[in-house]
Amino acid sequence: MYKKKLIVANWKMNPQTLSEARRILMILEHRAPLMNKSEAVICPPALYLPAFSHYVHSVKLGAQNMHWEEAGAFTGESSPTMLKPFNVNFAILGHSERRLGLGETDQMVNVKVRSALRHKIIPIVCLGAVAKAKKTDMKKIVAKQFRATMKGIEKNELHKIVFVYEPTWAISTSLHSKPADGEHARELIMYIHKFAGPNCRVLYGGTVNKHNAREYAQYSEIDGALVGAASLDPNNFWEIIKEFERESIHRG
Ligand code: PEP
């Protein structure tokens, strides 16, 4: 099955103003029609989504989080039915900063994924977040998180989910961070495919930037990237997209 590469920008709690956010978005929006083999998803802070929904045509929009209920007493949360009218087609779920910093559990991620599927929002599920995890433990961690977050989800639904192999130690802002090498990322992505099947997309996340994007793009098994810090610089982010495009075109 042919799968377009997916390059996802996780802006986290940045940039500081809507006008700067709009400037970055418009640069990417202007270039995005040049993409043939890949798709770009921008996940800005939730407060920018209503404005962004008017500007996007070629890039897709994602939320950085989503509550599983449609409404109710959930202070500070956004529901799937609130996000949908703003052209939000994706939601990052189970990011390590929510798991490790805000106490989000596998069980919470599981109900969020099920809710996203019900509301036709594509879940981007992060696997690999554990404090002080060792590289040699990553398969065990990923297998455990996959089982817990996919509980109750039918096998024939798995192709609707995007997974990200994102070890905490590779995220640029974590202490002593070090990006995974391409071979390790490829191995873990193939491992996730064993559980998730061949048809879903599995991305790599952790300090991807224009200088190292080829390290990941060179492997056909790596279906794209989740990009944090580098995605706030539209030129840097665009170079990453170009790298995945180039490799895909090269492979034909
Ligand atoms: C992230 O936190 O999702 C991420 C990929 O960050 P960075 O690219 O900055 O490591």
Short mmCIF file of N, CA and C in Angstrom, two decimals, residues 5 7 179-186 189 204 206-225 227 230 236-251:
data_model
loop_
_atom_site.label_atom_id
_atom_site.label_comp_id
_atom_site.label_asym_id
_atom_site.label_seq_id
_atom_site.Cartn_x
_atom_site.Cartn_y
_atom_site.Cartn_z
N LYS A 5 4.45 10.23 2.96
CA LYS A 5 5.18 10.53 4.19
C LYS A 5 4.40 11.61 4.95
N ILE A 7 4.84 14.61 7.80
CA ILE A 7 5.78 15.40 8.59
C ILE A 7 4.92 16.30 9.50
N PRO A 179 19.65 12.44 19.64
CA PRO A 179 18.72 11.82 18.69
C PRO A 179 19.07 10.37 18.42
N ALA A 180 18.04 9.56 18.17
CA ALA A 180 18.28 8.16 17.81
C ALA A 180 18.97 8.13 16.46
N ASP A 181 19.83 7.12 16.23
CA ASP A 181 20.37 7.02 14.88
C ASP A 181 19.31 6.37 13.99
N GLY A 182 19.45 6.58 12.70
CA GLY A 182 18.45 6.11 11.76
C GLY A 182 18.19 4.61 11.84
N GLU A 183 19.25 3.85 12.05
CA GLU A 183 19.11 2.39 12.09
C GLU A 183 18.27 1.95 13.29
N HIS A 184 18.50 2.61 14.45
CA HIS A 184 17.70 2.30 15.65
C HIS A 184 16.23 2.70 15.42
N ALA A 185 16.02 3.90 14.86
CA ALA A 185 14.64 4.36 14.60
C ALA A 185 13.94 3.37 13.67
N ARG A 186 14.63 2.96 12.64
CA ARG A 186 14.06 2.01 11.67
C ARG A 186 13.69 0.69 12.35
N ILE A 189 10.64 1.16 14.50
CA ILE A 189 9.45 1.41 13.67
C ILE A 189 8.96 0.09 13.05
N TYR A 204 9.15 8.79 13.15
CA TYR A 204 10.17 8.93 14.19
C TYR A 204 10.09 10.36 14.74
N GLY A 206 12.19 13.08 17.60
CA GLY A 206 13.31 13.30 18.52
C GLY A 206 14.44 14.02 17.82
N THR A 207 14.45 15.38 17.96
CA THR A 207 15.53 16.22 17.43
C THR A 207 15.73 16.06 15.93
N VAL A 208 14.66 15.91 15.18
CA VAL A 208 14.83 15.91 13.72
C VAL A 208 14.97 17.36 13.27
N ASN A 209 15.93 17.61 12.41
CA ASN A 209 16.14 18.96 11.87
C ASN A 209 16.74 18.83 10.47
N LYS A 210 16.99 19.99 9.87
CA LYS A 210 17.45 19.95 8.46
C LYS A 210 18.81 19.27 8.32
N HIS A 211 19.59 19.26 9.40
CA HIS A 211 20.93 18.67 9.31
C HIS A 211 20.92 17.14 9.37
N ASN A 212 19.91 16.57 10.05
CA ASN A 212 19.93 15.11 10.21
C ASN A 212 18.75 14.40 9.53
N ALA A 213 17.87 15.17 8.85
CA ALA A 213 16.65 14.56 8.30
C ALA A 213 16.95 13.38 7.37
N ARG A 214 18.04 13.48 6.62
CA ARG A 214 18.34 12.39 5.68
C ARG A 214 18.62 11.07 6.40
N GLU A 215 19.18 11.18 7.61
CA GLU A 215 19.45 10.00 8.44
C GLU A 215 18.20 9.13 8.59
N TYR A 216 17.03 9.78 8.64
CA TYR A 216 15.75 9.06 8.80
C TYR A 216 15.07 8.84 7.45
N ALA A 217 15.11 9.87 6.62
CA ALA A 217 14.40 9.80 5.33
C ALA A 217 14.98 8.71 4.43
N GLN A 218 16.24 8.35 4.64
CA GLN A 218 16.87 7.35 3.76
C GLN A 218 16.23 5.97 3.89
N TYR A 219 15.51 5.73 5.00
CA TYR A 219 14.90 4.41 5.20
C TYR A 219 13.43 4.44 4.78
N SER A 220 13.08 3.59 3.85
CA SER A 220 11.69 3.60 3.36
C SER A 220 10.71 3.22 4.46
N GLU A 221 11.18 2.48 5.48
CA GLU A 221 10.28 2.04 6.56
C GLU A 221 9.88 3.20 7.47
N ILE A 222 10.63 4.29 7.48
CA ILE A 222 10.30 5.44 8.35
C ILE A 222 9.32 6.32 7.58
N ASP A 223 8.09 6.37 8.07
CA ASP A 223 7.00 6.99 7.30
C ASP A 223 6.91 8.50 7.48
N GLY A 224 7.86 9.10 8.16
CA GLY A 224 7.85 10.55 8.34
C GLY A 224 8.42 10.91 9.71
N ALA A 225 8.14 12.14 10.14
CA ALA A 225 8.76 12.62 11.38
C ALA A 225 7.80 13.51 12.16
N VAL A 227 8.21 16.65 14.53
CA VAL A 227 9.30 17.62 14.68
C VAL A 227 8.88 18.70 15.69
N ALA A 230 12.64 22.33 15.63
CA ALA A 230 12.98 22.75 14.26
C ALA A 230 11.74 23.18 13.46
N ASN A 236 13.78 25.59 8.18
CA ASN A 236 14.28 24.33 8.72
C ASN A 236 13.25 23.21 8.49
N PHE A 237 11.99 23.52 8.82
CA PHE A 237 10.93 22.52 8.67
C PHE A 237 10.77 22.13 7.20
N TRP A 238 10.85 23.13 6.33
CA TRP A 238 10.70 22.87 4.90
C TRP A 238 11.83 21.99 4.37
N GLU A 239 13.03 22.20 4.88
CA GLU A 239 14.17 21.36 4.45
C GLU A 239 13.93 19.90 4.85
N ILE A 240 13.32 19.68 6.01
CA ILE A 240 13.02 18.31 6.45
C ILE A 240 12.02 17.68 5.49
N ILE A 241 10.97 18.43 5.16
CA ILE A 241 9.97 17.93 4.22
C ILE A 241 10.65 17.58 2.89
N LYS A 242 11.51 18.48 2.43
CA LYS A 242 12.18 18.27 1.14
C LYS A 242 13.03 17.00 1.15
N GLU A 243 13.65 16.74 2.27
CA GLU A 243 14.49 15.54 2.41
C GLU A 243 13.65 14.27 2.24
N PHE A 244 12.48 14.24 2.88
CA PHE A 244 11.59 13.07 2.74
C PHE A 244 11.04 12.99 1.31
N GLU A 245 10.73 14.14 0.74
CA GLU A 245 10.24 14.17 -0.66
C GLU A 245 11.30 13.59 -1.58
N ARG A 246 12.54 14.11 -1.41
CA ARG A 246 13.64 13.72 -2.29
C ARG A 246 13.87 12.21 -2.23
N GLU A 247 13.91 11.69 -1.01
CA GLU A 247 14.16 10.24 -0.86
C GLU A 247 13.04 9.42 -1.46
N SER A 248 11.80 9.89 -1.31
CA SER A 248 10.65 9.14 -1.86
C SER A 248 10.68 9.18 -3.37
N ILE A 249 11.00 10.33 -3.94
CA ILE A 249 11.05 10.45 -5.40
C ILE A 249 12.17 9.55 -5.93
N HIS A 250 13.30 9.56 -5.23
CA HIS A 250 14.47 8.77 -5.61
C HIS A 250 14.12 7.28 -5.65
N ARG A 251 13.30 6.86 -4.67
CA ARG A 251 12.91 5.43 -4.62
C ARG A 251 11.83 5.09 -5.64
#
